[in-house]
Amino acid sequence: MFFGGIITSPRNNLSPGKTLDLAKAYLEVALKIEDKDLALVLCYDTEISLSQAKRAAKHKGDHAVIKEAAVTYINLGKFLERRGHSNEAKVSYKKAEKLGVNVHDPIQHTRVSHLRSTLDPPQDTRLSTEGSQTSSIVNISQASGSVHASLDHNEQRRNVIDIPADIFAENVRPASVEYKLPGPDERLVNTHQLAACLYLLQANLSPDDILDPTVDNWLQSTKNDTDEQERLTTMATEVIRAFKRDEIKDAKVVAEVVYLAPVINSESFRDLLGEFYSGINHSGLLQLHQLEGLAQLIQNVDQSHLNADDLVKILGHLSERLKDTHKQATRHVYQLVLAVSYVLDAMADTKVKGLDREKLHEPLSSYLDKLKTSSDPYFVYQAAYAFQALLLVPDKETTWQAFMRRSGKVIQGVSGLMKAAKGLDLDRCKKELSDIQKNLGGASKVVEIVKGVYDDATSLVLSGKSLWDILNKGLSYEHKRDWYSALRAADALIRDGDLTTFRKLVCEAPCRLDPAFQWGVCQRLGEIAANPVLDTDNRRSAVAFLGEIYRNDEEWGQEASVKKWILNILMQLTSTSGTGSQQNGPVPYPLKISQPELPYPSLLDRVQNKPAVERSVRILRRQRMKERGNAVYIPPQAKASLQVTDDTRFPLMENVKRFLDSEQKVFLVMGDSGSGKSTFNRELEYELWQSYKKKTGRIPLHVHLPAIDKPEHDIIAKQLRKAEFTEPQIREMKHYRKFILICDGYDETQQTHNLYISNRLNQTGEWNAQMVISCRTEYLGTDYRDRFQPRDSNQQSDPSLFQEAVLTPFSSAQVQAYIRDYVNLHQPLWQSSDYEQALELIPSLRDLVRNPFLMALSLEVLPRMVDPGQHLSKTRLTRVGLYDHFVEQWLERGKKRIGEKDLSSQLRATFEGLSNEGFTRNGMGYLKTLAAAIYKEQDGHPIVEYSRLVDKKSWKAEFFNGDDNQLLREACPLIRNGSQHRFLHRSLLEYGIARAIFDPQNRRTASTFKPAMNRRGSSSSILSFEIENSTEERATSLEQEPDPNSPLVWRTFVNDHSLLQFLEERVQQEPVFKGQLLSYIEHSKKDKKWRIAAANAITILVRADIQFIGADLRGIQIPGADLSYGVFDSAKLQDADLRKANLRGVWMRKTDLSGARMKGVQFGELPFLTEGREIRSCAYSSDGRAIVVGLFDGNITVYSTSNWERIRTLSGHHDVVRRVAYSPRGNWIASASKDRTVRLWDAETGSQLHTLTDHEGCVQGVAFSPQEDLVASCSDDMTVRLWSVATGGCQRTLRHDGGVLSVAYSPSGGQIASGSADAKIWLWDVETAECIRTMSGHNSRVWEVAYSPMGDKLVSASDDWTVHLWDVETGDCRHVLTGHSSGVNSVAYSPKGDQVSSGGQDGQVRLWDVDTGQCRQILTGHDSVMVVAYSPTGDQLASGGHDKSLRLWDALVSSSRLVSSGHSTGVATIKCSPKEDRIATGSRDRTIRLWDAETGNLCHTISGHTNTIFSVVYSPLGDMIASGGGDNAVRLWSVESGEYLGVLAGHTNWVNSVAFSPDGNMVASASSDKTVRLWNMTTGDCQEILHGHTKEVLSVAYAPDGNQIATSSKDSTIRLWDVNTRKCRKVMEGHNGCVRSVMYSPQGDQLASSGCDCTVRLWDVVAEECQRILIGHTMDVRRVAYSANGKLLASCSWDKTVRLWDVSSGESRAVVAPFPDSVWCVAWCASSDVNYLVTGCYDGSVLKWQVIEEEDECRVQLQWSASKGALNVIGASIHGTRGLTALNQQLLKQRGATGEPRGICCG
């Protein structure tokens, strides 16, 4: 609301104390106003001010203000509680308690009560309008005020009234519209600018008139340019002539011409005056706006132009009109009296004398006198005002008149150009007013204050008496009153901007207590407060002044009518825009606001031949708002970037509107296909048009980019031409209007241009526009921001001008809201409840409808898709299935619609023919062939421009000529706009091309069906690479060649991700399609014409999760294919053409790539570098050409980044090199060492320049200043030292309270940050060496700090496992980044400032989003990361660790298909279901995942544990899972639903293992608290605690008969327990260290165990002794597992292997190696005839293996993989491969590939 808006203007510049005073002031006003709405507004302002005061006081440590704010919170709460807002009151009380004041504290309560007694008004007296018969007073239900006894008359007459000093404290001029003064012959913006120019040229400026230098320069230049002066003068004359020619002369035209009054010559004035008089005299209806214009013209014109006879003549005419009008409606009479007042004011100001008393003076006096009987106080006041003006007209000129005349010519706007104002002689003015009072004598003395309560004034409306009769008959119509003169002087001061003198005049005028004077003052204060062009402080002062008059009865009296008038004004100010609309009743006399709106086109526009634009804009507005229609719109939610999670969402519309109110230029809206981007853009345009302000408002321009030819140039002009704007209009708008450019469909244009830059938006002489642009997420690449970000003056991308958001899927609430609105709007067959039931019962539907477009499709087709007799839970929906039904239904409806039309006989015959053939089938054929043609002929550009004449011989004629095409086109989901045709939605075009690639209605089935063979290929099979062990049936013809006309053959679709989604779903549904794709791949082996199709085919298959394990792919040609994250384990790819293929994260373990062509392949990684010792530090040179590495042995190695070869080694340190740094220009290298020295090296030669030896402890860090003159070092000796690079001398020392572990210079060089062992970050001023502040938040050592590129943020890494992001200016922590599972050693800011990397002792490198604090990516490979560093371009990240490797990562997170079906971190436990259909895994990521045992598809993800899950186990029936974890609990889950069933609590440390008893009645759990607990599954009670182990118990297992339990422990023992007696039967020893796991054989006669001693041991359960020791593993053996028949034993180890042992002989049957990471767990899945093994690794992957036992051989081959998508080429052969770069060769060999590639040139 406006009133709150004025009062709540920015408080940031106020002190905490003043802000608190402001809060109290709001509360005081709220306590006195009984109107609930207004009071709540003031309470809201109180809360805002209190919050600001509280924050500021906390920052400054002002405890007194904090305590006082708490008391005010309590006071606010009590007021809210009395008003019935108990919830808000509780919030207020709680805030008080947080500040240390309890509402129930008796001492504080006394204080609050005292404040309340001060603030609260008495409750026994009220002024009520109840029963009133008139609406002339605002309907305020109650107005309270204090009641005082009659005041002493002399006290009321004291000389000065005191008001707060901050009201109009400074003598400032009113804020004005800023006008840029024009250059010679430059077109003028408007008449205001013309008037300002002429006024400056004509003004007789004195030395006191200090001009702005720009204005002064313009004035001097123009005075020397006679041609320019003549142009401006002529322009004014032409404007008046244009006014005379204007036939309507509406209020806006009048306002414009009157603006020129002070600067026109006498001749022009006479013309103008005559035109006004003629208009008034000859008009049948009273033209009030012309009356007002006439008065203002007289008032503002030069006095020498005035003629007394003219004024008398005008007043005579007005008198006659008043005589004819006064019996009409009160409002009409009021307007006429108001106009008379203006004219009389002007006559008084201009010294007109000699009115004819009989013909004019007395009749007018008589008419005004008759108005005193009105019951309307507003009307009576205005009549009295006019009468006073009339009385003064014949009098002599007074001092105030002279002043008025001098100030009358001030032009609003010019005052803003001057820095000094001429003031009023206030003393002389007051003397004149006193003289008037003396001359009046006792007959018209000033009215005394009404005595008694305010209720006495209620008769004001009911009695019919005049206002002045009620007020002691004090305002006679027969005498001159001083209040009129005072108000006229006040008007002059306000016009002149002299508000300080205005304040003095009001407070010191002899008539200050006169109710009429107070009415006039309040009206003027209201107009100041409501004027939008005035300064906020002035407007706030006006409101405060009104509050003083209302509240302070002692100073201003108790006049009820004045109080009500103030409330009327306040209510108007609370309404929108303050122009008089109100909420509680009509306000017939609104506040008068200056700055009238000019017409469009204005008179000046006409004179300058300015083209009329606004009418065309109105037409565009109406058209666009009409086109919006009644579509369902649910306000979308968005997130800040692609990397953050969906739970960080915010309202997109609010964010975009804040952007439009900012200085930013481009807002990018991203989202998946169908996510609602276009719908949002249309709604944004609609809302902007709704709030559009003509002439001055920004024009929203929606541009569908595919419909614009070459939108990279002149996009706005092209769109305006499409909207039929003329070229003159377009030129006009380019230079004088602002736009909001809404660009939709960037991705559909296949654009790569930055449209903001290529269109030169906001550059000199170009279009002024902000841009909102939308693009599909999948279309964006790694550096997509470069295509959208504006650039600064140095042509560098400027992120500060750019903002982005990503549309998030619908939430449950949004889905429900959409369904509700859809049902209400469209009235479908289903009700809302039917759709909601479908969402509950159809498994796949809930995910689909989170996409807005798929939601619309689903609601449209669901009633048809679901068979009435079919249970909803059996329905499986896919995206492609929804589109199938939608298009078919659309075509059927189109057929019905066409059939009902009145067709010509020819069209009718055509329609019947199409119907007989199958209309829907023909329509589908038309749709898919049109889509294919659009892709083939237009490269997928969705808009088809068709002209019958021009295109009759083109490909378009096939679709747009002919009767059959016409009918099919009308029935298809197409949109026509003039000659443009396009699909209803982009995704329908993609569906059409997908249908052209494979149409389920046209299956080409084979003559015979046979299952895929278990062989890897044979010469008799057309598909020599049939995927081994596939159980699907093939439906592909064994002889027929693939379709050569398929779109797959002539166009690559590898990057059309939305289309690929349709196709991958078809693969999963249609074995025939899968066979066709495989056929393309097979045929590519022999003929290169199939290679595009083959690349498309294998891309689709990989996306459909088809795994090519053991496949024969020899010689396939798939250049450019996207194989990212595909599985090609043991595949044969010899001689394959893989050029430019995307191999990011591909699984090619043991794949044969011999002879493959691999030029341009992308792996997304670089090879790592290996050192002889651990790596402690590294840094890139400023040009990125070198990287320096500090080692644990004291050496420093320098590498070239062009070939990653070692350049040199710098030797000199005697201990660990803790930090290294390059100087900003790359000339020097600095190193810090544990040997207590800092050394400076010449980067070019490697020679040592200085050895700096003043530190007394290990030197932990080093950093160069940006100016390269100083180097800072930090040490355990608690100091930071600054050294001269030139001399090596110590310049200054900064002292900490503890050891200093890190140091960093700010980008400006003026500040240093240091991290300390005291867990604090210290900020230092470099110049003064003083500590600016310390920042606390970490609770352990701060290992590293780094500044952002802008220097406004700081990042820190700590031993407390966290990374903190800090605001440098305030010292506040913005984000705490958690995720590392151990201390964080290093952090680095990316050069762009949008990303932070961290390296920890847990071996992880994490990439974080700076804005959201979300983790973008986790990179693993090290055992412990000691340092991370970005390359200067930010595209690479280097990390070094204890494993002696320097790894090089792609720092830019980008992938259209990031497959991460596996756990995000190590899999600690794995079990197969007794039903053999599911596999359960538990992980360090705190989740349990259930997998389909056959396919590897993820079925459920179960969350609930709060720490690592160490053990999962199925119940014997397979319906329940028990899990144990690091949160000390055993939890139970439903297998079917994933529902949480309960918890078994009692352990006091980690639960490492759980086991069900064979009958399922008991669960045993082993814990690090050294106990084993037995739980009853019926009651959930712990029945027994088994004690005996002396260290953590790591494993527990039930014997198959359920009578015995085995446990293992870190105490190196295995214990056997009797279940019935609960006693330990046997302690078995033998392992040399902890025993990781134990497991009974299926027969129960044997026990297997694994240990940290790298062995597996087999124990005879009966003899209770070790039978055999199995040796082969080289590291800790984590788990063992028996096969179903007990013949094989599997063991997994940290050594990255799984071994299979023959139980009877103890021999190793097979070794599965190497895995990509340590193998933590292993389990068997047994089927009727095949053994399967499942494994879980430290990297989060889950793998299923088939174990094939042949006579003397045991083979293990992968069946499926669910991994994080890490590159795996272990055992792959790259012998003879062609085209591999040296770096890629090195990468593959490092990752375990073997063989020697051929030269690069051979690719």
mmCIF file of C-alpha atoms in Angstrom, residues 258 568 692 773 816 879 883 897 926 966 1003 1115 1250 1305 1316 1326 1445 1456 1462 1587 1591 1600 1622 1714:
data_model
loop_
_atom_site.group_PDB
_atom_site.id
_atom_site.type_symbol
_atom_site.label_atom_id
_atom_site.label_comp_id
_atom_site.label_asym_id
_atom_site.label_seq_id
_atom_site.Cartn_x
_atom_site.Cartn_y
_atom_site.Cartn_z
ATOM 1 C CA VAL A 258 -0.347 25.733 -20.251
ATOM 2 C CA ASN A 568 -9.405 10.874 4.496
ATOM 3 C CA TYR A 692 1.929 -1.306 -19.453
ATOM 4 C CA ILE A 773 15.277 -15.619 -23.574
ATOM 5 C CA GLN A 816 -3.156 -30.884 -8.212
ATOM 6 C CA ARG A 879 6.198 -40.384 -22.884
ATOM 7 C CA TYR A 883 2.075 -38.827 -27.643
ATOM 8 C CA ARG A 897 -14.842 -31.689 -37.107
ATOM 9 C CA TYR A 926 0.998 -36.993 -43.272
ATOM 10 C CA GLN A 966 -5.731 -29.559 -47.092
ATOM 11 C CA ARG A 1003 6.265 -53.300 -38.170
ATOM 12 C CA GLY A 1115 34.545 -53.053 -38.258
ATOM 13 C CA HIS A 1250 66.236 -15.191 -2.546
ATOM 14 C CA TYR A 1305 46.041 -11.686 -1.310
ATOM 15 C CA SER A 1316 44.776 -20.120 11.403
ATOM 16 C CA VAL A 1326 48.087 -4.394 3.834
ATOM 17 C CA SER A 1445 49.752 -38.458 -8.623
ATOM 18 C CA SER A 1456 23.440 -34.332 -21.846
ATOM 19 C CA GLY A 1462 24.917 -46.487 -9.032
ATOM 20 C CA HIS A 1587 29.091 -60.090 25.590
ATOM 21 C CA LYS A 1591 36.766 -54.953 20.454
ATOM 22 C CA PRO A 1600 21.419 -72.813 8.474
ATOM 23 C CA ARG A 1622 22.953 -67.706 24.604
ATOM 24 C CA PRO A 1714 41.078 -55.611 -11.838
#
